[in-house]
Amino acid sequence: MYDMEARHIIEALRSGIPSRAVGQYFSEARPGIMKEISNRLDMVCEHGKSNGIIISGKYGEGKTHLLNTVFNLAHSNNMVVSYLSLSKETPMDKLYLVYQKIIRNTYLPMRRQPGFMHELEKISANAPIAQEMLLYAAKQLETDKLYYLFRSYLNTEDSDEKFLLQADLEGDFIANAPLKKIYRRIFNQPVKYNVNFTKTKYCADYFSFMSHLFTQMGYHGWVILIDETELMGRLGKKARLNAYRNMARFLLPEKCFESTFSIFALSSSYAEDVIEGKHEYENLAEIYPEEPEPARTVLNLLTRAPQLLPLSREEINDILYKIQDFHGKAYNWNPNVSIQTLLDASQSSGYLLRTKIRAAIEFLDQLYQYGKAGKTCINELGEESLLEEDIPSLEDL
């Protein structure tokens, strides 16, 4: 009988597409950095001490797989997890777009699908958590917009208003005028902002609000995983510097949100291609001569980011053994082949771990289908390049 979970694992490995399930079953590699990450997660869970790290590695060497492994580890620690890949549509210099994408990809512990608004809907206006969040929104944030918004959300009985207010909490920000109108209708009181809210300046309030909300809901913290960080290198000069300033909110303990742990994964070539190649320290001195921090500290962290080392022979053997075991379960057969034979079959596939795994699976496929296997041939995938000509942002013009 076929094992469908094993089939899923094999197909995910064959495609080369990172998978949370693969991260769950293949989690023993790189014990050094995983121990450090585990210790930091414990610090967040036990003491609420927020921080973050940057990891770097070559293309195809397991950065995204490591993030998926951390995803499962965080859920086992009763932590909320958000996963984001930076892109042209979600650039790091625009925090409000990052927030929107992160919230839409937020998973409560042990949930396969993203989303948490169904839990928020259970909170009544008079519940202790509601009063705590209103007090926090009124006193602890840079603006008090979220106080008026959340109080309206808790008390409105109009479904259309509820939808608009919920959409705002998810990053589809409504204008100030409709919010003021809703609040006045419900409470017969005007809205008087202490600071006029704009999403470009004060979106960090939403991250702070959500981080506090998750702890009040009983979770042990919030883990934010950000992949494809090297795409910052394709932004314009000023946009890149603003992206580094935004990264500080996730990485530096004195600026972090409450009970959060963040990981940024990026290509190991970023320091050479972007920080050195595009003269980032000189750019910083030119554009922000009076206030280089926190961008300078983030640049230092990017330059010193620990790199994922190639797996040891023992670690690769362990992976191949598991692949052989899963392949047998997936297709209900007994792969009678030594690990050394699998290792030899994967050697011609290049240096990328991803292609070595695909070559081993192709070898097992041939054995399963034909009873023998010829020489496997998996072409290497090209490395990404960050040496593109800058496309100037509006701020640079």
Short mmCIF file of C-alpha atoms in Angstrom, two decimals:
data_model
loop_
_atom_site.label_atom_id
_atom_site.label_comp_id
_atom_site.label_asym_id
_atom_site.label_seq_id
_atom_site.Cartn_x
_atom_site.Cartn_y
_atom_site.Cartn_z
CA MET A 1 0.00 0.00 0.00
CA TYR A 2 1.35 3.43 -0.93
CA ASP A 3 2.22 5.89 1.84
CA MET A 4 0.78 9.21 0.64
CA GLU A 5 2.76 11.29 3.14
CA ALA A 6 5.98 9.67 1.91
CA ARG A 7 4.85 10.28 -1.69
CA HIS A 8 4.34 13.95 -0.86
CA ILE A 9 7.87 14.18 0.58
CA ILE A 10 9.46 12.54 -2.45
CA GLU A 11 7.56 14.70 -4.92
CA ALA A 12 8.50 17.85 -3.01
CA LEU A 13 12.17 16.83 -3.04
CA ARG A 14 11.98 15.88 -6.70
CA SER A 15 10.55 19.27 -7.65
CA GLY A 16 13.11 21.15 -5.61
CA ILE A 17 10.34 23.25 -4.09
CA PRO A 18 10.82 23.82 -0.33
CA SER A 19 8.15 22.27 1.84
CA ARG A 20 7.16 22.53 5.49
CA ALA A 21 6.70 18.74 5.52
CA VAL A 22 10.24 18.22 4.26
CA GLY A 23 11.47 20.59 6.95
CA GLN A 24 9.69 18.46 9.55
CA TYR A 25 11.26 15.15 8.49
CA PHE A 26 14.70 16.40 7.41
CA SER A 27 15.67 18.53 10.39
CA GLU A 28 18.90 17.01 11.72
CA ALA A 29 21.41 18.76 9.44
CA ARG A 30 23.41 21.81 10.53
CA PRO A 31 23.09 21.17 14.28
CA GLY A 32 25.26 24.20 15.17
CA ILE A 33 23.05 26.92 13.78
CA MET A 34 19.88 25.03 14.68
CA LYS A 35 21.04 24.89 18.31
CA GLU A 36 21.60 28.65 18.31
CA ILE A 37 18.16 29.26 16.80
CA SER A 38 16.55 26.89 19.29
CA ASN A 39 18.21 28.74 22.18
CA ARG A 40 16.96 32.06 20.87
CA LEU A 41 13.44 30.71 20.53
CA ASP A 42 13.65 29.58 24.15
CA MET A 43 14.72 33.10 25.18
CA VAL A 44 11.65 34.55 23.48
CA CYS A 45 9.31 31.95 24.98
CA GLU A 46 10.66 32.17 28.54
CA HIS A 47 11.66 35.82 28.87
CA GLY A 48 10.03 37.64 25.96
CA LYS A 49 13.45 38.83 24.75
CA SER A 50 13.09 39.72 21.09
CA ASN A 51 15.91 39.50 18.56
CA GLY A 52 16.71 38.27 15.09
CA ILE A 53 19.48 36.82 12.94
CA ILE A 54 20.60 36.76 9.33
CA ILE A 55 21.69 33.55 7.61
CA SER A 56 23.38 33.37 4.25
CA GLY A 57 24.17 30.59 1.85
CA LYS A 58 24.72 29.70 -1.76
CA TYR A 59 21.81 29.14 -4.09
CA GLY A 60 20.30 25.69 -3.60
CA GLU A 61 22.19 24.94 -0.39
CA GLY A 62 19.21 24.80 1.97
CA LYS A 63 18.39 28.30 3.25
CA THR A 64 14.66 27.92 2.61
CA HIS A 65 14.73 24.38 3.98
CA LEU A 66 16.25 25.72 7.20
CA LEU A 67 13.45 28.30 7.46
CA ASN A 68 10.89 25.51 7.08
CA THR A 69 12.65 23.54 9.80
CA VAL A 70 12.44 26.56 12.10
CA PHE A 71 8.77 26.93 11.14
CA ASN A 72 8.01 23.48 12.58
CA LEU A 73 10.23 24.04 15.62
CA ALA A 74 8.44 27.30 16.45
CA HIS A 75 5.01 25.68 16.17
CA SER A 76 6.11 22.91 18.53
CA ASN A 77 6.96 25.72 21.00
CA ASN A 78 3.42 27.17 20.71
CA MET A 79 4.58 30.18 18.71
CA VAL A 80 2.81 32.00 15.90
CA VAL A 81 4.78 31.87 12.64
CA SER A 82 4.72 34.21 9.64
CA TYR A 83 6.53 33.42 6.39
CA LEU A 84 7.38 35.91 3.66
CA SER A 85 9.48 35.87 0.51
CA LEU A 86 10.52 39.36 -0.54
CA SER A 87 9.64 40.28 -4.10
CA LYS A 88 9.16 43.21 -6.43
CA GLU A 89 5.60 43.53 -5.09
CA THR A 90 6.74 43.22 -1.46
CA PRO A 91 9.97 45.23 -1.09
CA MET A 92 11.63 45.64 2.28
CA ASP A 93 11.75 49.43 2.00
CA LYS A 94 7.94 49.65 2.21
CA LEU A 95 7.03 48.28 5.62
CA TYR A 96 3.28 48.57 5.06
CA LEU A 97 3.48 46.16 2.11
CA VAL A 98 5.62 43.79 4.16
CA TYR A 99 3.04 43.90 6.97
CA GLN A 100 0.19 43.11 4.59
CA LYS A 101 1.98 40.07 3.15
CA ILE A 102 3.17 38.84 6.55
CA ILE A 103 -0.30 38.98 8.10
CA ARG A 104 -1.76 37.05 5.17
CA ASN A 105 0.88 34.37 5.71
CA THR A 106 0.58 34.01 9.48
CA TYR A 107 -0.01 30.54 10.91
CA LEU A 108 -1.23 29.75 14.38
CA PRO A 109 0.51 26.79 16.06
CA MET A 110 -0.12 23.46 14.30
CA ARG A 111 -2.44 25.01 11.69
CA ARG A 112 -1.84 24.08 8.05
CA GLN A 113 -3.64 27.11 6.68
CA PRO A 114 -2.81 30.77 7.42
CA GLY A 115 -5.18 33.05 9.28
CA PHE A 116 -6.06 34.11 12.80
CA MET A 117 -8.97 36.50 12.40
CA HIS A 118 -11.40 33.76 13.37
CA GLU A 119 -9.79 33.85 16.83
CA LEU A 120 -10.05 37.64 16.96
CA GLU A 121 -13.75 37.42 16.20
CA LYS A 122 -14.27 35.44 19.42
CA ILE A 123 -13.10 38.34 21.60
CA SER A 124 -15.97 40.26 23.16
CA ALA A 125 -15.80 43.98 23.92
CA ASN A 126 -15.82 43.35 27.68
CA ALA A 127 -13.24 40.54 27.74
CA PRO A 128 -10.02 41.16 29.72
CA ILE A 129 -7.92 40.72 26.57
CA ALA A 130 -9.98 43.39 24.81
CA GLN A 131 -9.41 45.88 27.63
CA GLU A 132 -5.69 45.08 27.72
CA MET A 133 -5.32 45.60 23.96
CA LEU A 134 -7.24 48.88 24.05
CA LEU A 135 -5.03 50.17 26.86
CA TYR A 136 -1.93 49.07 24.94
CA ALA A 137 -3.11 50.73 21.73
CA ALA A 138 -3.89 53.96 23.54
CA LYS A 139 -0.67 54.26 25.56
CA GLN A 140 2.16 52.19 24.09
CA LEU A 141 2.15 52.96 20.35
CA GLU A 142 3.43 55.97 18.42
CA THR A 143 -0.10 56.80 17.33
CA ASP A 144 -3.47 55.98 18.85
CA LYS A 145 -5.23 55.07 15.60
CA LEU A 146 -5.41 51.40 16.54
CA TYR A 147 -7.23 52.29 19.77
CA TYR A 148 -10.09 53.84 17.82
CA LEU A 149 -10.01 51.13 15.16
CA PHE A 150 -9.94 48.15 17.54
CA ARG A 151 -12.58 49.63 19.84
CA SER A 152 -14.82 50.13 16.81
CA TYR A 153 -14.10 46.58 15.62
CA LEU A 154 -15.11 45.15 19.00
CA ASN A 155 -18.36 47.13 19.26
CA THR A 156 -19.79 47.41 15.76
CA GLU A 157 -22.72 45.21 14.80
CA ASP A 158 -22.70 46.31 11.18
CA SER A 159 -21.20 43.56 8.99
CA ASP A 160 -19.88 45.99 6.38
CA GLU A 161 -18.11 48.04 9.03
CA LYS A 162 -16.72 44.89 10.60
CA PHE A 163 -15.33 43.84 7.24
CA LEU A 164 -13.63 47.19 6.62
CA LEU A 165 -12.09 47.28 10.09
CA GLN A 166 -10.87 43.70 9.84
CA ALA A 167 -9.37 44.42 6.42
CA ASP A 168 -7.46 47.30 7.99
CA LEU A 169 -6.02 45.00 10.66
CA GLU A 170 -4.89 42.72 7.83
CA GLY A 171 -3.04 45.52 6.07
CA ASP A 172 -5.65 46.88 3.67
CA PHE A 173 -5.61 50.23 5.44
CA ILE A 174 -8.74 52.35 5.36
CA ALA A 175 -8.59 56.13 5.19
CA ASN A 176 -8.90 58.16 8.37
CA ALA A 177 -12.22 59.74 7.36
CA PRO A 178 -14.24 56.46 7.18
CA LEU A 179 -12.79 55.31 10.51
CA LYS A 180 -13.75 58.57 12.19
CA LYS A 181 -17.25 58.28 10.75
CA ILE A 182 -17.64 54.70 12.04
CA TYR A 183 -16.35 55.60 15.51
CA ARG A 184 -18.68 58.61 15.79
CA ARG A 185 -21.66 56.50 14.72
CA ILE A 186 -20.98 53.81 17.33
CA PHE A 187 -19.96 55.96 20.31
CA ASN A 188 -21.32 59.40 19.40
CA GLN A 189 -17.85 60.79 20.06
CA PRO A 190 -15.27 62.38 17.74
CA VAL A 191 -11.89 60.83 17.01
CA LYS A 192 -8.97 62.95 18.22
CA TYR A 193 -5.66 61.46 17.10
CA ASN A 194 -2.61 62.33 19.21
CA VAL A 195 -0.60 61.93 15.98
CA ASN A 196 -2.15 61.80 12.54
CA PHE A 197 -1.61 58.24 11.25
CA THR A 198 -0.01 57.54 7.86
CA LYS A 199 0.90 54.02 6.80
CA THR A 200 4.27 55.07 5.39
CA LYS A 201 5.44 56.48 8.75
CA TYR A 202 3.66 54.50 11.43
CA CYS A 203 3.05 50.99 10.10
CA ALA A 204 5.36 49.65 12.83
CA ASP A 205 2.45 50.28 15.23
CA TYR A 206 0.60 47.40 13.58
CA PHE A 207 3.52 45.00 14.09
CA SER A 208 3.74 46.05 17.74
CA PHE A 209 -0.01 45.66 18.21
CA MET A 210 -0.03 42.15 16.70
CA SER A 211 3.02 41.00 18.65
CA HIS A 212 1.32 42.07 21.89
CA LEU A 213 -1.97 40.51 20.79
CA PHE A 214 -0.36 37.11 20.16
CA THR A 215 1.15 37.00 23.65
CA GLN A 216 -2.18 38.04 25.19
CA MET A 217 -3.87 35.23 23.26
CA GLY A 218 -1.63 32.76 25.10
CA TYR A 219 1.02 32.07 22.47
CA HIS A 220 4.68 32.07 23.46
CA GLY A 221 5.80 34.53 20.82
CA TRP A 222 5.89 35.44 17.15
CA VAL A 223 8.44 34.05 14.68
CA ILE A 224 8.87 35.98 11.43
CA LEU A 225 10.73 34.20 8.61
CA ILE A 226 11.80 36.31 5.63
CA ASP A 227 13.32 34.63 2.57
CA GLU A 228 14.86 35.97 -0.66
CA THR A 229 16.32 38.93 1.25
CA GLU A 230 18.96 39.38 -1.44
CA LEU A 231 16.28 40.92 -3.67
CA MET A 232 16.89 44.14 -1.74
CA GLY A 233 19.95 44.46 -3.94
CA ARG A 234 17.72 45.28 -6.91
CA LEU A 235 16.18 48.31 -5.23
CA GLY A 236 17.38 51.85 -5.86
CA LYS A 237 20.09 53.33 -3.65
CA LYS A 238 17.87 55.22 -1.21
CA ALA A 239 15.30 52.42 -1.15
CA ARG A 240 18.00 49.94 -0.12
CA LEU A 241 19.08 52.14 2.77
CA ASN A 242 15.47 52.47 3.91
CA ALA A 243 15.15 48.67 3.68
CA TYR A 244 18.11 48.31 6.08
CA ARG A 245 16.47 50.74 8.49
CA ASN A 246 13.29 48.66 8.40
CA MET A 247 15.27 45.45 8.98
CA ALA A 248 16.52 46.93 12.25
CA ARG A 249 13.01 46.63 13.70
CA PHE A 250 13.26 42.85 13.31
CA LEU A 251 16.92 42.35 14.20
CA LEU A 252 18.02 44.75 16.94
CA PRO A 253 16.69 43.94 20.43
CA GLU A 254 16.23 47.60 21.38
CA LYS A 255 14.01 48.17 18.33
CA CYS A 256 12.27 44.79 18.04
CA PHE A 257 8.60 44.17 18.53
CA GLU A 258 7.39 42.34 21.62
CA SER A 259 8.30 38.63 21.98
CA THR A 260 9.38 38.24 18.37
CA PHE A 261 12.19 36.33 16.71
CA SER A 262 13.03 37.05 13.07
CA ILE A 263 15.25 35.32 10.53
CA PHE A 264 16.37 36.84 7.25
CA ALA A 265 17.81 34.43 4.66
CA LEU A 266 19.88 35.80 1.78
CA SER A 267 22.46 34.81 -0.81
CA SER A 268 26.06 34.58 0.40
CA SER A 269 27.09 36.84 -2.49
CA TYR A 270 25.14 39.82 -1.12
CA ALA A 271 28.05 41.35 0.76
CA GLU A 272 30.31 41.27 -2.28
CA ASP A 273 27.75 42.07 -4.96
CA VAL A 274 25.77 44.76 -3.16
CA ILE A 275 27.42 46.06 0.02
CA GLU A 276 30.84 46.26 -1.60
CA GLY A 277 29.85 46.40 -5.26
CA LYS A 278 27.35 49.22 -4.79
CA HIS A 279 29.33 51.03 -2.05
CA GLU A 280 26.62 50.91 0.60
CA TYR A 281 28.66 52.49 3.40
CA GLU A 282 29.51 55.44 1.13
CA ASN A 283 25.86 55.70 0.11
CA LEU A 284 24.86 55.79 3.77
CA ALA A 285 27.33 58.58 4.52
CA GLU A 286 26.01 60.53 1.55
CA ILE A 287 22.26 60.17 2.15
CA TYR A 288 22.08 59.94 5.96
CA PRO A 289 25.23 61.71 7.19
CA GLU A 290 23.62 62.83 10.45
CA GLU A 291 21.76 59.62 11.27
CA PRO A 292 23.60 56.55 9.95
CA GLU A 293 22.05 54.28 12.56
CA PRO A 294 20.42 51.81 12.57
CA ALA A 295 21.26 51.18 8.89
CA ARG A 296 25.00 50.98 9.63
CA THR A 297 24.49 48.28 12.26
CA VAL A 298 22.31 46.27 9.89
CA LEU A 299 24.97 46.58 7.16
CA ASN A 300 27.51 45.22 9.65
CA LEU A 301 25.19 42.30 10.43
CA LEU A 302 24.71 41.57 6.73
CA THR A 303 28.46 41.61 6.16
CA ARG A 304 29.10 39.23 9.06
CA ALA A 305 26.09 36.97 8.47
CA PRO A 306 26.98 33.32 9.16
CA GLN A 307 27.05 31.21 6.02
CA LEU A 308 25.54 27.77 5.76
CA LEU A 309 28.48 25.45 5.26
CA PRO A 310 28.25 22.50 2.88
CA LEU A 311 26.87 19.40 4.57
CA SER A 312 29.36 16.88 5.87
CA ARG A 313 29.67 13.43 4.32
CA GLU A 314 27.83 11.97 7.33
CA GLU A 315 24.97 14.48 7.01
CA ILE A 316 24.59 13.77 3.29
CA ASN A 317 24.57 10.03 4.00
CA ASP A 318 21.80 10.52 6.58
CA ILE A 319 19.74 12.48 4.02
CA LEU A 320 20.23 9.82 1.34
CA TYR A 321 19.22 7.09 3.80
CA LYS A 322 15.97 8.94 4.54
CA ILE A 323 15.32 9.53 0.84
CA GLN A 324 15.74 5.81 0.20
CA ASP A 325 13.38 4.98 3.06
CA PHE A 326 10.72 7.49 1.91
CA HIS A 327 11.00 6.34 -1.71
CA GLY A 328 10.34 2.75 -0.63
CA LYS A 329 7.29 3.79 1.40
CA ALA A 330 6.03 6.10 -1.33
CA TYR A 331 5.97 3.40 -4.00
CA ASN A 332 5.64 0.29 -1.83
CA TRP A 333 8.94 -1.37 -2.74
CA ASN A 334 12.29 -2.23 -1.17
CA PRO A 335 15.19 -0.23 -2.66
CA ASN A 336 17.96 -2.80 -2.29
CA VAL A 337 20.86 -0.43 -2.86
CA SER A 338 23.70 0.80 -0.66
CA ILE A 339 24.06 4.41 0.48
CA GLN A 340 27.43 4.51 -1.26
CA THR A 341 25.76 3.66 -4.56
CA LEU A 342 23.27 6.47 -4.05
CA LEU A 343 26.11 8.82 -3.13
CA ASP A 344 28.02 7.89 -6.28
CA ALA A 345 24.89 8.43 -8.38
CA SER A 346 24.51 11.96 -7.04
CA GLN A 347 28.13 13.03 -7.53
CA SER A 348 27.76 13.94 -11.21
CA SER A 349 24.97 16.42 -10.50
CA GLY A 350 27.20 19.31 -9.44
CA TYR A 351 27.82 20.99 -6.12
CA LEU A 352 24.25 22.06 -5.29
CA LEU A 353 22.62 20.03 -2.53
CA ARG A 354 19.26 20.39 -4.27
CA THR A 355 20.49 18.77 -7.48
CA LYS A 356 22.29 16.00 -5.59
CA ILE A 357 18.98 15.07 -3.97
CA ARG A 358 17.14 15.13 -7.29
CA ALA A 359 19.82 12.93 -8.87
CA ALA A 360 19.47 10.36 -6.06
CA ILE A 361 15.68 10.30 -6.52
CA GLU A 362 16.04 9.87 -10.28
CA PHE A 363 18.39 6.93 -9.67
CA LEU A 364 15.81 5.31 -7.36
CA ASP A 365 13.05 6.04 -9.91
CA GLN A 366 14.96 4.11 -12.56
CA LEU A 367 15.59 1.19 -10.23
CA TYR A 368 11.91 1.08 -9.30
CA GLN A 369 10.66 1.30 -12.90
CA TYR A 370 13.25 -0.74 -14.80
CA GLY A 371 15.15 -2.77 -12.21
CA LYS A 372 18.40 -1.04 -13.16
CA ALA A 373 19.69 2.51 -13.48
CA GLY A 374 21.92 4.25 -15.93
CA LYS A 375 23.90 7.41 -15.33
CA THR A 376 21.73 10.21 -14.01
CA CYS A 377 22.14 13.69 -15.40
CA ILE A 378 20.71 16.66 -13.57
CA ASN A 379 21.73 20.03 -14.95
CA GLU A 380 22.91 22.60 -12.45
CA LEU A 381 20.65 25.54 -11.92
CA GLY A 382 22.21 28.92 -12.45
CA GLU A 383 22.97 31.16 -9.54
CA GLU A 384 21.04 34.35 -9.15
CA SER A 385 22.83 37.58 -9.93
CA LEU A 386 22.46 40.78 -7.96
CA LEU A 387 24.65 42.79 -10.28
CA GLU A 388 21.79 44.41 -12.13
CA GLU A 389 21.77 48.04 -13.08
CA ASP A 390 19.89 50.05 -10.49
CA ILE A 391 16.38 51.10 -11.41
CA PRO A 392 16.05 54.48 -9.69
CA SER A 393 13.21 54.95 -7.28
CA LEU A 394 11.19 58.13 -7.21
CA GLU A 395 13.14 59.21 -4.11
CA ASP A 396 16.40 59.03 -6.09
CA LEU A 397 15.20 61.32 -8.87
#
